[in-house]
mmCIF file of C-alpha atoms in Angstrom:
data_model
loop_
_atom_site.group_PDB
_atom_site.id
_atom_site.type_symbol
_atom_site.label_atom_id
_atom_site.label_comp_id
_atom_site.label_asym_id
_atom_site.label_seq_id
_atom_site.Cartn_x
_atom_site.Cartn_y
_atom_site.Cartn_z
ATOM 1 C CA MET A 249 -11.505 71.839 -111.904
ATOM 2 C CA ARG A 250 -15.107 71.591 -110.726
ATOM 3 C CA HIS A 251 -14.967 67.850 -111.415
ATOM 4 C CA SER A 252 -11.882 67.314 -109.221
ATOM 5 C CA THR A 253 -13.372 69.406 -106.353
ATOM 6 C CA GLY A 254 -16.422 67.195 -106.439
ATOM 7 C CA ARG A 255 -14.283 64.092 -106.237
ATOM 8 C CA ILE A 256 -12.406 65.502 -103.239
ATOM 9 C CA ARG A 257 -15.690 66.376 -101.540
ATOM 10 C CA SER A 258 -17.178 62.939 -102.130
ATOM 11 C CA GLY A 259 -13.921 61.324 -100.984
ATOM 12 C CA LEU A 260 -13.921 63.343 -97.773
ATOM 13 C CA ALA A 261 -17.584 62.538 -97.202
ATOM 14 C CA ALA A 262 -16.821 58.820 -97.558
ATOM 15 C CA LEU A 263 -13.963 59.109 -95.081
ATOM 16 C CA VAL A 264 -16.141 60.934 -92.535
ATOM 17 C CA LEU A 265 -18.890 58.352 -92.978
ATOM 18 C CA ALA A 266 -16.403 55.518 -92.485
ATOM 19 C CA ALA A 267 -14.989 57.196 -89.389
ATOM 20 C CA VAL A 268 -18.470 57.637 -87.916
ATOM 21 C CA THR A 269 -19.203 53.979 -88.652
ATOM 22 C CA VAL A 270 -16.038 52.943 -86.806
ATOM 23 C CA LEU A 271 -16.894 55.187 -83.867
ATOM 24 C CA VAL A 272 -20.399 53.784 -83.564
ATOM 25 C CA ALA A 273 -19.173 50.203 -83.883
ATOM 26 C CA ALA A 274 -16.537 50.774 -81.207
ATOM 27 C CA ALA A 275 -18.927 52.307 -78.669
ATOM 28 C CA PRO A 276 -19.183 50.261 -75.459
ATOM 29 C CA ALA A 277 -21.912 47.651 -75.785
ATOM 30 C CA GLN A 278 -22.856 47.885 -72.155
ATOM 31 C CA ALA A 279 -22.950 50.426 -69.379
ATOM 32 C CA ALA A 280 -22.678 49.640 -65.696
ATOM 33 C CA LEU A 281 -25.650 48.608 -63.574
ATOM 34 C CA PRO A 282 -27.841 51.599 -62.716
ATOM 35 C CA SER A 283 -27.246 53.687 -59.620
ATOM 36 C CA GLY A 284 -28.593 51.983 -56.531
ATOM 37 C CA CYS A 285 -27.745 48.518 -57.824
ATOM 38 C CA ALA A 286 -24.766 46.569 -56.539
ATOM 39 C CA LEU A 287 -22.901 43.359 -57.203
ATOM 40 C CA TYR A 288 -21.552 41.364 -54.248
ATOM 41 C CA PRO A 289 -19.312 38.413 -55.058
ATOM 42 C CA SER A 290 -18.662 36.270 -51.971
ATOM 43 C CA ALA A 291 -15.221 34.943 -51.144
ATOM 44 C CA PRO A 292 -14.981 31.209 -51.839
ATOM 45 C CA TYR A 293 -14.580 28.825 -48.915
ATOM 46 C CA SER A 294 -13.851 25.124 -48.667
ATOM 47 C CA SER A 295 -15.823 22.530 -46.766
ATOM 48 C CA GLY A 296 -15.983 18.765 -46.959
ATOM 49 C CA GLY A 297 -13.794 18.469 -50.033
ATOM 50 C CA ARG A 298 -15.635 21.101 -52.047
ATOM 51 C CA ILE A 299 -15.256 24.825 -52.659
ATOM 52 C CA TYR A 300 -18.353 26.990 -52.385
ATOM 53 C CA TYR A 301 -18.744 30.279 -54.198
ATOM 54 C CA SER A 302 -21.574 32.723 -54.828
ATOM 55 C CA ALA A 303 -22.536 36.181 -55.966
ATOM 56 C CA THR A 304 -25.547 38.374 -55.268
ATOM 57 C CA ALA A 305 -26.831 41.372 -57.192
ATOM 58 C CA THR A 306 -29.309 43.788 -55.668
ATOM 59 C CA CYS A 307 -31.171 46.782 -57.001
ATOM 60 C CA GLY A 308 -33.235 47.991 -54.058
ATOM 61 C CA THR A 309 -36.828 47.057 -53.283
ATOM 62 C CA SER A 310 -38.394 49.511 -55.742
ATOM 63 C CA ASN A 311 -36.247 48.679 -58.729
ATOM 64 C CA PRO A 312 -36.782 45.068 -59.855
ATOM 65 C CA VAL A 313 -34.463 45.057 -62.852
ATOM 66 C CA ILE A 314 -31.806 42.460 -62.098
ATOM 67 C CA SER A 315 -32.084 39.838 -64.833
ATOM 68 C CA ARG A 316 -28.931 37.737 -64.600
ATOM 69 C CA VAL A 317 -26.181 36.928 -62.125
ATOM 70 C CA GLU A 318 -23.244 34.672 -62.828
ATOM 71 C CA ALA A 319 -20.726 33.508 -60.258
ATOM 72 C CA GLY A 320 -17.532 31.913 -61.457
ATOM 73 C CA LEU A 321 -14.789 30.169 -59.533
ATOM 74 C CA GLN A 322 -11.302 31.109 -60.680
ATOM 75 C CA ARG A 323 -8.281 29.009 -59.784
ATOM 76 C CA SER A 324 -5.033 30.925 -60.330
ATOM 77 C CA GLY A 325 -6.926 33.285 -62.591
ATOM 78 C CA THR A 326 -8.583 30.611 -64.743
ATOM 79 C CA LEU A 327 -12.319 29.973 -64.628
ATOM 80 C CA VAL A 328 -12.898 26.403 -63.427
ATOM 81 C CA ALA A 329 -16.620 26.451 -62.643
ATOM 82 C CA ASN A 330 -19.562 28.769 -62.943
ATOM 83 C CA VAL A 331 -23.245 29.032 -62.186
ATOM 84 C CA ILE A 332 -25.896 31.349 -63.621
ATOM 85 C CA GLN A 333 -29.256 32.523 -62.320
ATOM 86 C CA THR A 334 -31.701 34.461 -64.468
ATOM 87 C CA SER A 335 -34.923 36.324 -63.864
ATOM 88 C CA GLY A 336 -37.437 38.413 -65.765
ATOM 89 C CA GLY A 337 -36.513 41.230 -63.411
ATOM 90 C CA THR A 338 -36.110 41.137 -59.673
ATOM 91 C CA THR A 339 -34.636 43.167 -56.830
ATOM 92 C CA THR A 340 -32.167 40.534 -55.617
ATOM 93 C CA LEU A 341 -30.703 37.569 -57.431
ATOM 94 C CA ARG A 342 -28.115 35.132 -56.081
ATOM 95 C CA ALA A 343 -26.110 32.487 -57.901
ATOM 96 C CA SER A 344 -24.218 29.906 -55.876
ATOM 97 C CA GLY A 345 -22.317 26.785 -56.741
ATOM 98 C CA SER A 346 -19.641 24.384 -55.617
ATOM 99 C CA SER A 347 -16.742 22.632 -57.202
ATOM 100 C CA GLY A 348 -14.398 19.790 -56.334
ATOM 101 C CA CYS A 349 -11.520 21.022 -54.243
ATOM 102 C CA SER A 350 -7.806 20.822 -54.787
ATOM 103 C CA ALA A 351 -5.512 23.117 -52.869
ATOM 104 C CA GLY A 352 -4.735 26.357 -54.658
ATOM 105 C CA THR A 353 -5.406 30.059 -55.042
ATOM 106 C CA TYR A 354 -9.033 30.826 -55.749
ATOM 107 C CA ARG A 355 -11.427 33.720 -55.982
ATOM 108 C CA THR A 356 -15.003 34.318 -57.015
ATOM 109 C CA TYR A 357 -15.538 36.303 -60.186
ATOM 110 C CA ALA A 358 -19.016 37.688 -60.813
ATOM 111 C CA TRP A 359 -21.155 39.259 -63.500
ATOM 112 C CA ALA A 360 -24.550 40.951 -63.131
ATOM 113 C CA ASN A 361 -26.925 42.256 -65.787
ATOM 114 C CA ASP A 362 -30.111 44.269 -65.659
ATOM 115 C CA LYS A 363 -33.029 44.014 -68.078
ATOM 116 C CA ASN A 364 -31.494 46.674 -70.319
ATOM 117 C CA THR A 365 -28.300 44.618 -70.702
ATOM 118 C CA ASN A 366 -26.328 46.980 -68.515
ATOM 119 C CA ALA A 367 -23.630 44.925 -66.814
ATOM 120 C CA THR A 368 -21.072 45.089 -64.056
ATOM 121 C CA GLU A 369 -18.332 42.599 -63.245
ATOM 122 C CA GLY A 370 -15.884 42.208 -60.418
ATOM 123 C CA ALA A 371 -14.109 39.784 -58.136
ATOM 124 C CA THR A 372 -13.343 38.955 -54.532
ATOM 125 C CA ALA A 373 -9.850 38.893 -53.100
ATOM 126 C CA TYR A 374 -7.708 35.868 -53.903
ATOM 127 C CA LYS A 375 -7.845 33.125 -51.266
ATOM 128 C CA SER A 376 -5.376 30.400 -50.557
ATOM 129 C CA LEU A 377 -7.574 27.371 -49.900
ATOM 130 C CA SER A 378 -6.664 23.897 -48.737
ATOM 131 C CA CYS A 379 -9.077 21.011 -48.823
ATOM 132 C CA MET B 22 -22.002 52.262 -55.861
ATOM 133 C CA ALA B 23 -19.173 54.497 -56.896
ATOM 134 C CA ALA B 24 -20.214 57.166 -59.303
ATOM 135 C CA ARG B 25 -16.916 58.255 -60.723
ATOM 136 C CA ARG B 26 -15.718 56.374 -63.731
ATOM 137 C CA ALA B 27 -12.457 56.758 -65.532
ATOM 138 C CA ARG B 28 -11.743 56.156 -69.167
ATOM 139 C CA ARG B 29 -8.182 56.637 -70.214
ATOM 140 C CA GLY B 30 -5.636 55.505 -72.706
ATOM 141 C CA ARG B 31 -6.599 54.266 -76.134
ATOM 142 C CA THR B 32 -9.640 55.997 -77.571
ATOM 143 C CA PRO B 33 -12.438 53.966 -79.102
ATOM 144 C CA TRP B 34 -11.252 55.339 -82.442
ATOM 145 C CA ALA B 35 -8.233 53.099 -82.388
ATOM 146 C CA THR B 36 -10.148 49.900 -81.887
ATOM 147 C CA GLY B 37 -11.829 49.325 -85.169
ATOM 148 C CA CYS B 38 -8.720 48.835 -87.235
ATOM 149 C CA GLY B 39 -10.880 49.542 -90.249
ATOM 150 C CA LEU B 40 -9.667 51.302 -93.337
ATOM 151 C CA ALA B 41 -10.988 54.645 -92.176
ATOM 152 C CA ALA B 42 -9.251 54.334 -88.828
ATOM 153 C CA LEU B 43 -6.029 53.437 -90.557
ATOM 154 C CA LEU B 44 -6.333 56.412 -92.870
ATOM 155 C CA LEU B 45 -7.366 58.866 -90.181
ATOM 156 C CA LEU B 46 -5.229 57.747 -87.300
ATOM 157 C CA GLY B 47 -2.321 56.074 -88.928
ATOM 158 C CA GLY B 48 -2.751 52.608 -87.446
ATOM 159 C CA CYS B 49 -3.841 50.683 -84.403
ATOM 160 C CA THR B 50 -2.689 47.916 -82.093
ATOM 161 C CA GLN B 51 -2.594 44.333 -83.308
ATOM 162 C CA ALA B 52 -5.558 42.114 -82.550
ATOM 163 C CA GLY B 53 -5.694 40.871 -78.983
ATOM 164 C CA GLU B 54 -2.576 42.695 -77.890
ATOM 165 C CA MET B 55 -2.551 44.738 -74.741
ATOM 166 C CA ALA B 56 -0.825 48.082 -74.661
ATOM 167 C CA GLU B 57 2.829 48.046 -73.659
ATOM 168 C CA PRO B 58 3.103 47.633 -69.897
ATOM 169 C CA ALA B 59 3.705 50.921 -68.188
ATOM 170 C CA PRO B 60 6.398 50.971 -65.536
ATOM 171 C CA GLY B 61 4.815 50.560 -62.160
ATOM 172 C CA PRO B 62 4.812 48.701 -58.911
ATOM 173 C CA SER B 63 5.391 44.990 -58.849
ATOM 174 C CA TYR B 64 5.532 42.213 -56.268
ATOM 175 C CA SER B 65 7.065 38.775 -56.211
ATOM 176 C CA ALA B 66 7.599 37.767 -52.573
ATOM 177 C CA GLY B 67 8.256 38.994 -49.056
ATOM 178 C CA PRO B 68 6.668 41.522 -46.715
ATOM 179 C CA ILE B 69 4.367 44.116 -48.245
ATOM 180 C CA THR B 70 2.912 47.282 -46.778
ATOM 181 C CA GLU B 71 -0.673 48.397 -47.293
ATOM 182 C CA ALA B 72 0.596 51.316 -49.402
ATOM 183 C CA GLU B 73 2.564 48.951 -51.641
ATOM 184 C CA TYR B 74 -0.392 46.585 -51.993
ATOM 185 C CA LEU B 75 -2.738 49.482 -52.739
ATOM 186 C CA SER B 76 -0.367 50.890 -55.361
ATOM 187 C CA ILE B 77 -0.510 47.533 -57.164
ATOM 188 C CA VAL B 78 -4.323 47.534 -57.059
ATOM 189 C CA ARG B 79 -4.305 51.075 -58.464
ATOM 190 C CA ALA B 80 -1.892 50.027 -61.223
ATOM 191 C CA VAL B 81 -4.270 47.206 -62.193
ATOM 192 C CA HIS B 82 -7.137 49.712 -62.101
ATOM 193 C CA THR B 83 -5.276 52.029 -64.494
ATOM 194 C CA CYS B 84 -4.382 49.072 -66.716
ATOM 195 C CA MET B 85 -8.063 48.145 -67.072
ATOM 196 C CA ALA B 86 -8.989 51.758 -67.808
ATOM 197 C CA ASP B 87 -6.276 51.795 -70.463
ATOM 198 C CA GLU B 88 -7.832 48.662 -71.928
ATOM 199 C CA GLY B 89 -11.011 50.661 -72.447
ATOM 200 C CA TYR B 90 -13.182 49.442 -69.588
ATOM 201 C CA ASP B 91 -15.339 51.787 -67.527
ATOM 202 C CA VAL B 92 -13.770 51.289 -64.134
ATOM 203 C CA GLU B 93 -15.329 52.288 -60.848
ATOM 204 C CA GLU B 94 -13.301 53.633 -57.941
ATOM 205 C CA VAL B 95 -10.878 51.443 -56.056
ATOM 206 C CA GLU B 96 -12.575 50.677 -52.751
ATOM 207 C CA ARG B 97 -11.817 48.623 -49.686
ATOM 208 C CA ARG B 98 -13.833 45.431 -49.923
ATOM 209 C CA THR B 99 -16.368 44.399 -47.303
ATOM 210 C CA ASP B 100 -13.689 42.184 -45.718
ATOM 211 C CA GLY B 101 -12.187 45.400 -44.344
ATOM 212 C CA VAL B 102 -8.733 44.402 -45.576
ATOM 213 C CA THR B 103 -8.403 44.048 -49.340
ATOM 214 C CA TYR B 104 -9.084 46.514 -52.139
ATOM 215 C CA GLY B 105 -10.818 46.042 -55.448
ATOM 216 C CA PHE B 106 -12.956 47.682 -58.091
ATOM 217 C CA GLN B 107 -15.737 46.756 -60.445
ATOM 218 C CA PHE B 108 -16.021 47.613 -64.089
ATOM 219 C CA SER B 109 -18.241 47.458 -67.140
ATOM 220 C CA GLY B 110 -18.008 47.628 -70.892
ATOM 221 C CA SER B 111 -16.279 45.425 -73.381
ATOM 222 C CA GLY B 112 -12.892 47.084 -73.583
ATOM 223 C CA THR B 113 -11.182 48.292 -76.696
ATOM 224 C CA GLY B 114 -9.645 44.982 -77.688
ATOM 225 C CA ASP B 115 -10.724 42.964 -80.704
ATOM 226 C CA GLY B 116 -13.190 40.926 -78.669
ATOM 227 C CA SER B 117 -10.966 37.869 -78.414
ATOM 228 C CA SER B 118 -10.504 38.341 -74.663
ATOM 229 C CA SER B 119 -13.145 38.811 -71.995
ATOM 230 C CA GLY B 120 -13.181 41.264 -69.120
ATOM 231 C CA GLN B 121 -11.993 38.635 -66.686
ATOM 232 C CA GLN B 122 -9.139 37.606 -68.984
ATOM 233 C CA ASP B 123 -8.061 41.218 -69.399
ATOM 234 C CA LEU B 124 -8.266 41.732 -65.632
ATOM 235 C CA VAL B 125 -6.107 38.691 -64.951
ATOM 236 C CA ALA B 126 -3.600 39.869 -67.583
ATOM 237 C CA CYS B 127 -3.413 43.292 -65.905
ATOM 238 C CA GLU B 128 -3.008 41.636 -62.490
ATOM 239 C CA GLU B 129 -0.211 39.402 -63.730
ATOM 240 C CA ARG B 130 1.742 42.441 -64.923
ATOM 241 C CA TYR B 131 1.995 43.742 -61.382
ATOM 242 C CA GLY B 132 1.896 40.534 -59.351
ATOM 243 C CA LEU B 133 -1.433 41.268 -57.695
ATOM 244 C CA MET B 134 -2.340 37.693 -56.783
ATOM 245 C CA ALA B 135 0.780 37.058 -54.730
ATOM 246 C CA ALA B 136 0.669 40.556 -53.241
ATOM 247 C CA GLU B 137 -2.942 40.140 -52.144
ATOM 248 C CA ILE B 138 -2.305 36.755 -50.534
ATOM 249 C CA ALA B 139 0.769 38.080 -48.711
ATOM 250 C CA PHE B 140 -0.992 41.206 -47.503
ATOM 251 C CA GLN B 141 -3.966 39.276 -46.104
ATOM 252 C CA ASP B 142 -1.684 36.910 -44.205
ATOM 253 C CA GLN B 143 0.335 39.785 -42.799
ATOM 254 C CA VAL B 144 -2.635 41.664 -41.378
ATOM 255 C CA ALA B 145 -4.567 38.711 -39.934
ATOM 256 C CA LEU B 146 -5.351 39.505 -36.316
ATOM 257 C CA SER B 147 -3.984 37.727 -33.259
ATOM 258 C CA GLY B 148 -4.432 37.764 -29.501
ATOM 259 C CA ALA B 149 -7.140 39.792 -27.812
ATOM 260 C CA GLU B 150 -7.929 41.735 -30.960
ATOM 261 C CA ARG B 151 -8.662 38.504 -32.807
ATOM 262 C CA GLU B 152 -10.826 37.200 -29.965
ATOM 263 C CA ALA B 153 -12.902 40.367 -30.048
ATOM 264 C CA VAL B 154 -13.461 40.150 -33.804
ATOM 265 C CA TYR B 155 -14.181 36.415 -33.537
ATOM 266 C CA ALA B 156 -16.927 37.221 -31.034
ATOM 267 C CA GLN B 157 -18.418 39.598 -33.602
ATOM 268 C CA LEU B 158 -18.329 36.844 -36.242
ATOM 269 C CA VAL B 159 -20.054 34.395 -33.882
ATOM 270 C CA GLU B 160 -22.751 36.955 -33.098
ATOM 271 C CA CYS B 161 -23.213 37.780 -36.782
ATOM 272 C CA LEU B 162 -23.457 34.102 -37.755
ATOM 273 C CA ASP B 163 -25.859 33.415 -34.918
ATOM 274 C CA GLY B 164 -28.122 36.157 -36.224
ATOM 275 C CA ALA B 165 -27.907 34.559 -39.667
ATOM 276 C CA GLY B 166 -28.980 31.169 -38.311
ATOM 277 C CA VAL B 167 -25.558 29.533 -38.103
ATOM 278 C CA THR B 168 -25.110 28.069 -34.649
ATOM 279 C CA GLY B 169 -22.405 26.035 -32.929
ATOM 280 C CA ILE B 170 -19.490 28.304 -33.866
ATOM 281 C CA THR B 171 -17.105 29.144 -31.041
ATOM 282 C CA SER B 172 -13.833 31.038 -30.766
ATOM 283 C CA SER B 173 -11.958 27.765 -31.264
ATOM 284 C CA SER B 174 -13.718 26.968 -34.555
ATOM 285 C CA THR B 175 -11.562 26.874 -37.644
ATOM 286 C CA ALA B 176 -12.313 28.405 -41.038
ATOM 287 C CA ALA B 177 -13.287 24.906 -42.209
ATOM 288 C CA ASP B 178 -15.728 24.565 -39.276
ATOM 289 C CA VAL B 179 -17.471 27.791 -40.256
ATOM 290 C CA GLY B 180 -17.549 26.763 -43.912
ATOM 291 C CA ARG B 181 -19.044 23.404 -42.967
ATOM 292 C CA ALA B 182 -21.745 25.041 -40.841
ATOM 293 C CA ILE B 183 -22.750 27.432 -43.639
ATOM 294 C CA GLU B 184 -22.711 24.657 -46.210
ATOM 295 C CA GLN B 185 -24.927 22.398 -44.054
ATOM 296 C CA LEU B 186 -27.419 25.226 -43.730
ATOM 297 C CA ASP B 187 -27.339 25.797 -47.480
ATOM 298 C CA ARG B 188 -27.887 22.103 -48.131
ATOM 299 C CA ALA B 189 -30.899 22.201 -45.816
ATOM 300 C CA GLY B 190 -32.452 24.787 -48.121
ATOM 301 C CA VAL B 191 -31.932 27.775 -45.831
ATOM 302 C CA ASP B 192 -31.013 31.101 -47.437
ATOM 303 C CA VAL B 193 -27.368 31.612 -46.477
ATOM 304 C CA THR B 194 -26.957 35.077 -47.989
ATOM 305 C CA ASP B 195 -26.671 36.689 -44.544
ATOM 306 C CA ALA B 196 -24.276 33.989 -43.338
ATOM 307 C CA THR B 197 -21.949 34.450 -46.294
ATOM 308 C CA THR B 198 -22.110 38.199 -45.716
ATOM 309 C CA CYS B 199 -20.889 37.590 -42.141
ATOM 310 C CA TRP B 200 -18.124 35.362 -43.475
ATOM 311 C CA ASN B 201 -17.054 37.963 -46.038
ATOM 312 C CA GLN B 202 -16.936 40.641 -43.369
ATOM 313 C CA TYR B 203 -14.786 38.857 -40.786
ATOM 314 C CA ALA B 204 -12.986 35.901 -42.348
ATOM 315 C CA THR B 205 -9.987 37.751 -43.784
ATOM 316 C CA GLN B 206 -9.277 39.572 -40.530
ATOM 317 C CA LEU B 207 -9.443 36.262 -38.644
ATOM 318 C CA PHE B 208 -7.886 33.773 -41.031
ATOM 319 C CA GLY B 209 -5.907 35.861 -43.523
ATOM 320 C CA SER B 210 -5.829 34.500 -47.045
ATOM 321 C CA SER B 211 -7.240 31.137 -45.951
ATOM 322 C CA GLY B 212 -10.467 32.707 -44.717
#
């Protein structure tokens, strides 16, 4: 009797341990950028046969923690070009790029990270661009 | 930045699909699958009101929360016309799809892309109201170092002026901020 109670206890303990392991593994890897920081993707625009896109992340003058900004150009929801800027930690970081233009529906998609790997992502409105 | 964050739908417990999760919770979704689409607003073509457009944005917002992302509040963008939200986290999927892929999948469920294009074109200004806002854009661009823009300039003209400045090595952050603020009101989805 004592033997079977012990087996039940050890079995339950293993289940709890496994559940905790799953919970820890499933925890979000990243939180949002800290308060006071912001990500500003800029709407893409066309000029001279190219489409220009950019994104800026800021964290206020006294909080130089922005470490990475990526701006991506989406065409009909698919990433067709991207550009990345990195820093050891700064208050404002901008990534801008251009891509060959063919008429379609575009938007800028952006990612920003701080030094602690906190991250925020977002997008501009969709734009119907001709070239 | 918006402080409130929502986290709804599937709990992180259901994401691991490990033995313990199976034993404790009785199963989980298949790898890479999104939850069943909830009934909600949708758009395919035709006129759309701001309330209808906003309800689609909110449905996408809920969809992303259900996918396990930490979503910030839905807010009107700096263009003064469209709505959006930002988010963080890695979702509760199996890692085979990124945040942007999940966002696009949520948007496709409700027809956001077409709705957003249609709404922007519907609310683009005309007449005296447009002239007044165009004057504000010209003033804003002038302050950002972009000259030569008049009320008869097209969206392409403004783009060309900003791009020339950028190519000359001038910081065009302020100029693109001006463009973001006024272009949609003036040119609809093409601005």
